Coordinates of C-alpha atoms in Angstrom, one line a residue:
Chain A
M1 CA -134.7 55.2 110.4
R2 CA -138.0 56.4 108.7
S3 CA -139.3 59.7 108.1
N4 CA -143.0 59.8 109.3
L5 CA -143.9 62.8 107.3
V6 CA -145.5 60.8 104.5
D7 CA -148.8 58.9 105.0
Q8 CA -151.1 57.1 102.6
E9 CA -153.4 60.0 102.5
S10 CA -150.8 62.6 101.4
V11 CA -149.4 60.0 98.9
A12 CA -152.9 59.6 97.3
S13 CA -153.3 63.2 97.1
I14 CA -150.1 64.0 95.4
C15 CA -150.9 61.1 93.0
R16 CA -154.2 62.7 92.2
M17 CA -152.4 66.0 91.7
V18 CA -149.9 64.7 89.3
E19 CA -152.7 62.8 87.5
L20 CA -151.1 59.5 88.4
G21 CA -154.4 57.2 89.0
L22 CA -153.1 54.9 91.6
T23 CA -155.4 52.4 93.4
L24 CA -155.2 52.1 97.1
E25 CA -153.3 48.9 96.8
R26 CA -150.5 50.9 95.0
V27 CA -150.7 53.8 97.4
E28 CA -150.0 51.1 100.2
I29 CA -147.0 49.8 98.5
L30 CA -145.6 53.3 97.5
T31 CA -146.0 55.0 100.9
P32 CA -143.2 53.2 103.0
Q33 CA -140.8 53.4 99.7
L34 CA -141.4 57.1 99.6
Q35 CA -140.7 57.6 103.3
D36 CA -137.5 55.7 102.7
I37 CA -136.3 57.9 99.9
F38 CA -137.2 60.9 101.7
T39 CA -135.3 59.9 104.7
L40 CA -132.5 59.3 102.2
F41 CA -132.8 62.6 100.6
A42 CA -132.7 64.4 103.9
Q43 CA -129.1 63.7 104.2
L44 CA -128.7 66.4 101.5
D45 CA -129.9 69.0 104.2
D46 CA -126.5 68.6 106.2
L47 CA -124.7 70.1 103.0
D48 CA -124.1 73.7 102.8
L49 CA -125.1 74.6 99.2
E50 CA -125.4 78.3 99.6
E51 CA -122.6 79.0 96.9
V52 CA -123.1 75.8 94.9
E53 CA -125.2 76.3 91.7
P54 CA -127.1 73.3 90.3
E55 CA -125.3 71.3 87.5
T56 CA -128.1 72.1 85.1
V57 CA -127.0 74.1 82.2
F58 CA -129.1 75.9 79.8
S59 CA -127.5 77.1 76.4
A60 CA -129.0 79.7 74.1
E61 CA -127.0 78.2 71.1
W62 CA -129.1 76.9 68.4
R63 CA -127.9 73.3 67.6
Chain B
V1 CA -111.2 24.2 73.1
S2 CA -112.5 23.7 69.8
T3 CA -110.9 25.9 66.8
A4 CA -114.1 28.1 66.6
T5 CA -114.2 28.7 70.2
A6 CA -110.4 29.6 70.3
L7 CA -111.2 32.0 67.3
S8 CA -114.3 33.7 69.0
Y9 CA -112.1 34.3 72.2
R10 CA -109.5 36.2 70.1
S11 CA -109.0 39.8 71.0
M12 CA -110.1 42.4 68.5
T13 CA -106.7 43.6 68.2
E14 CA -105.3 40.4 67.3
A15 CA -108.2 39.4 65.0
G16 CA -108.2 42.9 63.3
G17 CA -104.4 42.4 62.5
L18 CA -105.2 39.2 60.8
I19 CA -108.1 40.6 58.9
M20 CA -105.9 43.5 57.7
E21 CA -103.2 41.0 56.6
R22 CA -106.0 38.8 54.9
K23 CA -104.9 35.9 57.0
L24 CA -108.5 35.7 58.7
S25 CA -111.8 36.1 56.9
P26 CA -114.4 38.2 58.6
V27 CA -116.9 35.4 57.4
E28 CA -114.9 32.6 59.3
L29 CA -114.6 34.9 62.4
T30 CA -118.4 35.6 62.3
Q31 CA -119.1 32.0 61.8
A32 CA -116.9 31.0 64.7
C33 CA -118.9 33.5 66.9
L34 CA -122.2 31.9 65.6
D35 CA -121.1 28.6 66.4
R36 CA -120.0 29.5 69.9
I37 CA -123.3 31.3 70.3
A38 CA -125.3 28.0 69.3
E39 CA -123.1 26.1 71.9
V40 CA -123.5 28.2 74.8
E41 CA -126.4 30.5 74.3
P42 CA -128.8 27.8 75.8
K43 CA -126.9 28.2 79.0
V44 CA -126.0 32.0 79.0
H45 CA -129.2 33.5 77.5
A46 CA -127.3 36.8 76.5
F47 CA -129.3 37.6 73.4
V48 CA -132.6 39.3 72.8
T49 CA -132.3 39.2 68.8
L50 CA -129.7 37.1 67.1
L51 CA -129.0 38.5 63.5
A52 CA -127.1 35.3 62.2
D53 CA -128.0 36.1 58.5
T54 CA -127.6 39.7 58.3
A55 CA -124.0 39.2 60.4
L56 CA -123.0 36.5 57.8
A57 CA -124.1 38.8 54.7
A58 CA -122.3 41.8 56.3
A59 CA -119.0 39.6 56.9
R60 CA -119.2 38.6 53.3
E61 CA -119.5 42.3 52.3
A62 CA -116.7 43.1 54.5
E63 CA -114.5 40.4 53.1
A64 CA -115.1 41.4 49.5
V65 CA -114.4 45.2 50.5
I66 CA -111.1 44.2 52.3
S67 CA -109.9 41.8 49.5
R68 CA -110.4 44.9 47.0
G69 CA -108.0 46.7 49.1
D70 CA -110.4 49.1 50.9
Y71 CA -109.5 48.4 54.6
R72 CA -111.5 50.5 56.7
G73 CA -109.5 50.0 60.1
P74 CA -109.2 47.9 63.2
L75 CA -113.0 47.1 63.6
H76 CA -113.5 46.1 60.0
G77 CA -115.0 42.6 59.9
I78 CA -115.1 42.4 64.0
P79 CA -118.2 40.8 65.3
I80 CA -119.7 42.8 68.0
V81 CA -123.1 43.0 69.9
L82 CA -125.1 46.0 71.3
K83 CA -127.0 46.3 74.4
D84 CA -130.7 46.3 73.3
L85 CA -131.0 50.1 74.3
Y86 CA -129.3 51.3 71.1
N87 CA -131.5 51.9 68.4
T88 CA -130.9 49.8 65.1
K89 CA -132.7 50.7 62.0
G90 CA -135.3 47.9 60.9
I91 CA -134.2 45.9 63.9
R92 CA -136.3 45.9 67.1
T93 CA -135.1 47.6 70.1
T94 CA -136.8 46.2 73.1
A95 CA -134.9 47.8 76.2
S96 CA -135.7 44.2 77.4
S97 CA -139.2 45.7 78.2
K98 CA -142.7 44.5 77.2
V99 CA -143.4 48.2 76.7
R100 CA -141.1 48.2 73.8
A101 CA -141.4 44.5 72.8
D102 CA -142.4 45.4 69.1
Y103 CA -140.5 48.6 68.7
V104 CA -138.7 48.9 65.5
P105 CA -136.6 52.1 65.0
T106 CA -136.3 53.9 61.7
N107 CA -132.9 55.1 62.3
D108 CA -129.6 53.9 64.1
A109 CA -128.3 55.3 67.3
A110 CA -125.2 57.4 66.6
A111 CA -122.9 54.7 68.1
T112 CA -124.5 52.1 66.0
E113 CA -123.8 54.2 62.9
R114 CA -120.4 54.9 63.9
L115 CA -119.4 51.1 64.5
A116 CA -121.2 50.1 61.1
A117 CA -119.1 52.9 59.5
A118 CA -115.9 51.3 60.9
G119 CA -116.9 48.0 59.6
A120 CA -118.0 46.1 62.7
I121 CA -120.3 43.2 62.1
L122 CA -123.4 43.3 64.3
L123 CA -124.2 39.7 65.6
G124 CA -127.3 40.8 67.7
K125 CA -128.9 42.7 70.4
V126 CA -128.3 41.6 74.1
T127 CA -130.2 41.9 77.2
T128 CA -130.3 44.7 79.6
H129 CA -132.2 45.3 82.9
E130 CA -135.5 46.6 81.9
F131 CA -134.9 50.1 80.4
A132 CA -131.4 49.9 82.3
H133 CA -133.6 50.7 85.1
G134 CA -134.6 47.5 86.6
M135 CA -132.9 45.5 89.5
G136 CA -132.9 42.0 87.9
S137 CA -130.9 40.6 85.1
A138 CA -132.9 37.6 84.4
P139 CA -132.7 35.6 82.0
T140 CA -129.1 36.1 81.5
R141 CA -126.7 34.0 83.3
N142 CA -123.0 34.6 84.6
P143 CA -120.8 32.4 82.4
W144 CA -118.6 32.0 85.4
D145 CA -121.3 30.4 87.6
L146 CA -124.6 30.0 85.9
D147 CA -126.5 30.3 89.2
R148 CA -125.1 33.9 89.4
S149 CA -126.2 37.2 87.8
P150 CA -124.0 38.7 85.3
G151 CA -124.6 42.1 87.0
G152 CA -126.2 45.1 85.1
S153 CA -127.8 46.8 83.5
S154 CA -125.4 45.8 80.5
G155 CA -125.5 42.1 81.6
G156 CA -126.0 40.7 78.3
S157 CA -122.9 42.5 77.0
G158 CA -120.9 41.3 79.9
A159 CA -122.1 37.6 79.6
A160 CA -121.7 37.5 75.8
L161 CA -118.1 38.6 76.1
A162 CA -117.1 36.4 79.0
A163 CA -118.8 33.4 77.0
G164 CA -116.8 34.1 73.8
E165 CA -119.9 34.8 71.8
C166 CA -118.5 38.2 70.3
L167 CA -115.3 40.2 70.5
G168 CA -116.8 43.5 71.6
A169 CA -120.0 45.0 73.0
L170 CA -121.5 48.4 73.9
G171 CA -123.0 49.1 77.1
S172 CA -124.5 52.2 78.8
D173 CA -123.9 53.4 82.4
T174 CA -126.1 55.6 84.4
G175 CA -125.1 54.3 88.0
G176 CA -122.6 51.7 87.1
S177 CA -124.0 49.7 84.3
I178 CA -121.0 49.1 82.3
R179 CA -118.6 48.8 85.1
I180 CA -120.6 46.3 87.3
P181 CA -121.1 43.6 84.6
S182 CA -117.5 44.3 83.6
A183 CA -116.4 43.5 87.1
F184 CA -118.7 40.4 87.6
C185 CA -118.1 38.9 84.2
G186 CA -114.3 39.4 84.4
V187 CA -114.2 41.8 81.4
T188 CA -113.0 45.2 80.7
G189 CA -115.4 48.2 80.3
I190 CA -115.1 52.0 80.4
K191 CA -117.4 54.6 81.1
P192 CA -116.0 57.7 79.2
T193 CA -116.4 61.2 80.3
F194 CA -119.9 62.8 80.1
G195 CA -120.1 64.1 76.7
R196 CA -117.4 62.2 75.2
A197 CA -119.6 59.8 73.0
S198 CA -123.0 60.6 71.6
K199 CA -126.0 58.9 73.3
H200 CA -128.3 60.0 70.5
G201 CA -130.6 57.0 69.7
V202 CA -130.1 55.3 73.0
V203 CA -133.1 54.8 75.1
P204 CA -132.6 57.2 77.9
L205 CA -132.6 56.2 81.7
A206 CA -131.6 59.6 83.3
Y207 CA -130.6 62.4 80.8
S208 CA -127.9 63.9 83.0
L209 CA -126.3 60.6 84.2
D210 CA -126.3 58.4 81.1
H211 CA -123.1 57.5 79.5
V212 CA -122.6 55.2 76.4
G213 CA -119.3 53.2 76.3
P214 CA -117.5 50.1 75.3
M215 CA -116.9 46.6 76.9
A216 CA -114.4 44.1 75.6
R217 CA -112.0 41.4 76.7
G218 CA -108.9 43.6 77.0
V219 CA -108.0 47.4 77.3
A220 CA -106.6 47.8 73.8
D221 CA -110.0 46.4 72.4
A222 CA -111.9 48.8 74.5
A223 CA -109.8 51.8 73.4
L224 CA -110.4 50.8 69.8
M225 CA -114.3 50.7 70.3
L226 CA -114.2 54.2 72.3
Q227 CA -112.2 55.6 69.4
A228 CA -114.9 54.6 67.0
I229 CA -117.9 56.1 69.0
S230 CA -116.1 59.3 70.5
G231 CA -116.7 62.7 69.4
Y232 CA -119.0 65.7 69.0
D233 CA -122.7 64.9 67.7
P234 CA -125.0 67.9 67.2
R235 CA -127.8 65.5 67.8
D236 CA -126.7 64.9 71.5
R237 CA -126.4 68.3 73.2
C238 CA -124.4 66.9 75.9
T239 CA -121.4 66.0 73.6
A240 CA -118.2 68.0 73.9
D241 CA -117.0 69.7 70.7
R242 CA -113.3 69.0 71.6
P243 CA -110.6 66.8 69.8
V244 CA -110.6 63.2 70.6
P245 CA -107.0 61.7 71.2
D246 CA -105.7 58.5 69.6
F247 CA -106.4 56.4 72.6
S248 CA -104.3 53.6 71.2
A249 CA -101.1 55.6 70.9
T250 CA -100.4 56.0 74.6
L251 CA -101.6 52.6 75.8
H252 CA -98.0 51.3 76.3
D253 CA -96.3 54.4 77.9
G254 CA -96.6 52.8 81.4
V255 CA -97.1 54.4 84.8
R256 CA -93.6 55.4 85.9
G257 CA -94.0 58.6 87.7
L258 CA -97.8 58.9 87.7
V259 CA -99.4 59.9 91.1
L260 CA -102.4 57.5 91.5
G261 CA -104.9 58.2 94.5
V262 CA -106.4 55.7 96.7
P263 CA -109.5 56.9 98.4
S264 CA -109.2 56.9 102.3
N265 CA -113.1 57.0 102.6
Q266 CA -116.2 55.7 100.9
Y267 CA -114.7 53.4 98.3
F268 CA -113.4 50.7 100.8
D269 CA -116.2 51.0 103.3
N270 CA -118.4 47.5 103.4
V271 CA -116.1 45.7 100.8
D272 CA -115.7 42.1 101.0
P273 CA -112.1 41.2 102.4
E274 CA -111.4 39.1 99.2
V275 CA -112.1 42.1 96.9
E276 CA -110.1 44.5 99.1
T277 CA -107.2 42.2 98.9
A278 CA -107.2 41.7 95.4
V279 CA -107.6 45.5 94.8
R280 CA -104.7 46.5 97.3
Q281 CA -102.5 44.1 95.5
A282 CA -103.4 45.6 91.9
I283 CA -102.4 48.9 93.7
S284 CA -99.1 47.7 94.9
R285 CA -98.5 46.0 91.4
L286 CA -99.0 49.4 89.8
E287 CA -96.6 51.0 92.3
R288 CA -93.9 48.3 91.4
E289 CA -94.2 49.6 87.8
G290 CA -93.5 53.1 89.0
A291 CA -96.6 54.8 90.0
V292 CA -96.6 57.0 93.0
I293 CA -99.5 56.0 95.5
E294 CA -101.2 58.6 97.5
E295 CA -104.0 58.3 100.0
V296 CA -106.7 61.1 99.3
A297 CA -109.9 62.1 101.0
L298 CA -113.3 62.8 99.2
P299 CA -115.6 63.7 101.9
S300 CA -118.6 64.8 99.9
L301 CA -119.0 61.4 98.6
T302 CA -121.1 60.4 101.6
Y303 CA -123.8 62.2 99.8
A304 CA -123.5 60.5 96.4
V305 CA -126.1 57.9 97.0
A306 CA -128.8 60.3 98.0
A307 CA -127.9 62.7 95.3
W308 CA -127.9 60.1 92.6
W309 CA -131.2 58.6 93.6
A310 CA -133.0 62.1 93.5
I311 CA -131.6 62.9 90.0
C312 CA -132.2 59.5 88.7
L313 CA -135.7 58.8 89.7
V314 CA -137.0 62.1 88.6
E315 CA -135.3 62.2 85.3
A316 CA -136.5 58.5 84.5
S317 CA -140.0 59.3 85.6
S318 CA -140.0 62.4 83.1
V319 CA -138.7 59.8 80.2
H320 CA -141.6 57.4 80.9
Q321 CA -144.2 59.9 82.2
R322 CA -146.7 59.1 79.4
S323 CA -145.9 55.4 79.0
L324 CA -146.3 55.0 82.6
R325 CA -149.9 56.3 82.6
A326 CA -150.8 54.3 79.3
S327 CA -149.5 51.0 80.2
P328 CA -148.4 50.7 83.7
D329 CA -148.9 46.9 83.9
L330 CA -146.3 46.4 81.1
Y331 CA -143.6 47.4 83.4
N332 CA -141.8 45.0 85.8
P333 CA -143.0 45.7 89.4
D334 CA -139.5 47.1 90.5
V335 CA -139.4 49.6 87.5
R336 CA -143.0 50.7 87.8
L337 CA -142.3 51.4 91.6
T338 CA -139.3 53.5 90.9
L339 CA -141.1 55.4 88.0
E340 CA -144.0 56.0 90.4
L341 CA -141.6 57.3 93.1
G342 CA -139.9 59.6 90.8
E343 CA -143.2 61.3 89.9
L344 CA -143.6 62.3 93.6
V345 CA -140.2 63.8 94.4
P346 CA -140.4 67.7 94.5
G347 CA -138.4 69.9 92.1
T348 CA -136.8 71.4 95.0
I349 CA -135.2 68.0 96.0
Y350 CA -134.2 67.5 92.4
L351 CA -132.2 70.7 92.3
K352 CA -130.8 70.2 95.8
A353 CA -129.4 67.0 94.5
Q354 CA -127.9 68.7 91.4
R355 CA -126.4 71.3 93.8
A356 CA -124.9 68.5 95.8
R357 CA -123.6 67.1 92.7
G358 CA -121.8 70.3 92.2
L359 CA -120.0 69.8 95.4
I360 CA -119.1 66.1 94.7
K361 CA -117.5 67.5 91.4
Q362 CA -115.5 70.0 93.3
D363 CA -114.4 67.4 95.7
F364 CA -113.0 65.2 93.0
R365 CA -111.3 68.4 91.3
R366 CA -109.6 69.4 94.6
A367 CA -108.3 65.9 95.2
F368 CA -107.1 65.6 91.7
E369 CA -105.5 69.1 91.8
E370 CA -103.9 69.0 95.2
H371 CA -102.3 65.7 94.9
G372 CA -101.3 66.1 91.1
L373 CA -103.3 62.8 90.4
A374 CA -103.4 61.1 87.1
A375 CA -106.3 58.7 88.4
L376 CA -107.9 57.2 91.4
L377 CA -107.8 53.4 92.3
A378 CA -110.7 51.6 93.8
P379 CA -112.7 48.3 93.9
T380 CA -115.3 48.4 91.0
M381 CA -117.7 46.4 93.1
P382 CA -117.7 45.7 96.8
G383 CA -118.2 42.0 96.2
T384 CA -118.4 39.5 93.5
A385 CA -121.5 38.6 91.3
P386 CA -124.6 37.8 93.4
R387 CA -126.7 34.7 93.1
H388 CA -129.8 35.2 90.9
D389 CA -132.1 34.7 93.7
Q390 CA -130.3 37.4 95.8
E391 CA -130.6 40.1 93.2
T392 CA -132.5 42.6 94.9
G393 CA -131.9 46.5 95.3
D394 CA -134.7 48.5 97.0
V395 CA -134.4 52.3 96.1
G396 CA -132.2 54.0 98.6
S397 CA -131.8 50.8 100.7
E398 CA -129.8 51.2 103.9
E399 CA -128.6 47.5 103.5
P400 CA -125.0 47.8 103.7
A401 CA -124.4 45.3 100.8
E402 CA -126.7 47.3 98.5
S403 CA -125.6 50.9 99.4
A404 CA -121.9 49.6 99.2
I405 CA -122.4 48.8 95.3
D406 CA -124.1 52.2 94.9
Q407 CA -121.2 54.2 96.8
L408 CA -118.7 52.5 94.5
S409 CA -120.4 53.3 91.2
F410 CA -122.5 56.3 91.5
P411 CA -119.6 58.9 92.0
A412 CA -118.2 58.6 88.4
N413 CA -121.8 59.2 87.0
L414 CA -122.4 62.3 89.3
S415 CA -119.0 63.8 88.5
G416 CA -118.9 62.5 84.8
L417 CA -115.2 61.4 85.2
P418 CA -114.0 58.5 83.0
A419 CA -114.0 55.2 84.8
L420 CA -112.5 52.0 83.7
S421 CA -113.1 48.6 85.2
V422 CA -110.3 46.0 84.5
P423 CA -110.1 42.4 85.8
C424 CA -107.8 42.1 89.1
G425 CA -108.5 38.6 90.3
F426 CA -110.7 36.0 91.4
S427 CA -112.3 35.1 94.5
A428 CA -111.6 31.7 96.1
A429 CA -115.1 30.6 94.7
G430 CA -113.7 31.4 91.2
L431 CA -115.6 34.6 90.6
P432 CA -114.1 37.7 88.9
I433 CA -112.9 41.0 90.7
G434 CA -112.6 44.3 89.2
L435 CA -110.2 47.2 89.7
Q436 CA -111.9 50.8 89.0
I437 CA -109.7 53.2 87.6
I438 CA -111.3 56.9 87.6
G439 CA -109.5 59.8 85.8
R440 CA -109.7 63.4 85.0
P441 CA -112.4 64.8 82.7
F442 CA -111.7 63.8 79.1
D443 CA -108.5 62.0 80.0
E444 CA -109.6 58.4 79.1
A445 CA -106.3 58.0 77.5
T446 CA -104.4 58.2 80.8
V447 CA -107.2 55.6 82.3
L448 CA -106.8 53.3 79.5
R449 CA -102.9 53.5 79.7
I450 CA -103.1 52.7 83.5
G451 CA -105.5 49.9 82.9
R452 CA -103.3 48.5 80.1
T453 CA -100.0 48.7 82.1
Y454 CA -101.8 46.6 84.9
E455 CA -103.3 44.0 82.4
A456 CA -100.0 43.7 80.7
V457 CA -98.1 42.4 83.8
T458 CA -100.9 40.1 85.1
D459 CA -102.8 37.3 83.4
W460 CA -106.3 37.6 84.5
T461 CA -107.8 38.3 81.1
S462 CA -106.4 35.0 79.6
R463 CA -108.7 33.2 81.8
H464 CA -112.2 31.9 80.4
P465 CA -115.1 30.4 82.2
A466 CA -115.7 26.6 81.7
L467 CA -119.1 26.4 79.9

């Protein structure tokens, strides 16, 4: 199953945005892979995370 | 078997005892390892950098110090290797990457420093998958079958131990990289609790998933090395400021009365029947030793693979952001691809994954507390070592074989729980199988004790590959 939300044009445009200068050839390689991982990540939308804080912790301690 | 080989296959515990009693010289032991390396390294290819001269010099120094009566403890004079992600002062640390081919650190990693302080002898640096991120373990071979992979990313550590080239090793584990090669090479490895041992000076893969830990040819040896590298380090903000118990003290206490959980989902899905049989037999063996076995459900683990990839891709891309732009062609194609992908994952997805991780952690906690578990038992890997030409691993692959590997190894990284792999049998083709023992946070002692109990009533660790 593949998400069709990602196309080469949008990949190329995000790459420009993050200043990752990729050739058309790289974008062609990257696009289907990106579709696959976004499909994988979409699984996370099934979870109810309302009450769950991210497991990223900031500490104000000086050390 | 030559005398040198027999010596280089000794356990640390045994060799250390002889060194303490001055019945064995660290020089003799180091030379035995170097002889074994000369003999098998052309087949195994575990080393990136061999430090024969400095190792012998350190061994002579250890011998002199010990003969003066200044014995430092069980690692004094013991030859070990480090995965080439651990910084070593004045010795190149390549991460098995062209990007770092000539990188010579000016300082030791915390673990390098601690092992040196304990008197261990560094034989050399061994291979890793590129930056621990790549999919391939080439050029290193699995000593049990040279056509097969040792697994990774700490493949050099696993292969060197199985081949009898050293007595102990350090690996690192972001998504299974200590446990996978331990299982595939028939050795013992523990990923301790997140925060137990300092990662300072170890090339990062993913900040919030990385763990350092030991690999050895037995549980008691792994416990000794873990002891040496554990503890608070202000240079690694992830380390926990809490006491480190004596891991060796409780190793022989048995498992009578301990409740051990066996997951009813996730851990036995898509597992090779030979592996499942070996693991179920190991579970029965522990039951005969007095453990109480209970089946437990961990429903949120279904999301472990998605959460892990989102976190790992983004964190790794953050580590390599500048270098990827400066020299993309120096990376292997698989690593370059994953680093580029990580650049394109939105921050909201990263944080969604870090929240899913919270659920996974809660799920483990609920299972441990509701059942009063001392540990969970599962296969380390769904199969045995793959052939070199079958080492693949597309990111987020939906191939059952690949996602099965991820499903078994990722949960302990996401939860940070300690996880040990011990040998629990061999396939019909003669390839090692590993049992995974996952414990409560900071309870490595119980995990090691369960592993040692199993090891003591089986003889898997006494077998060595024919090389």
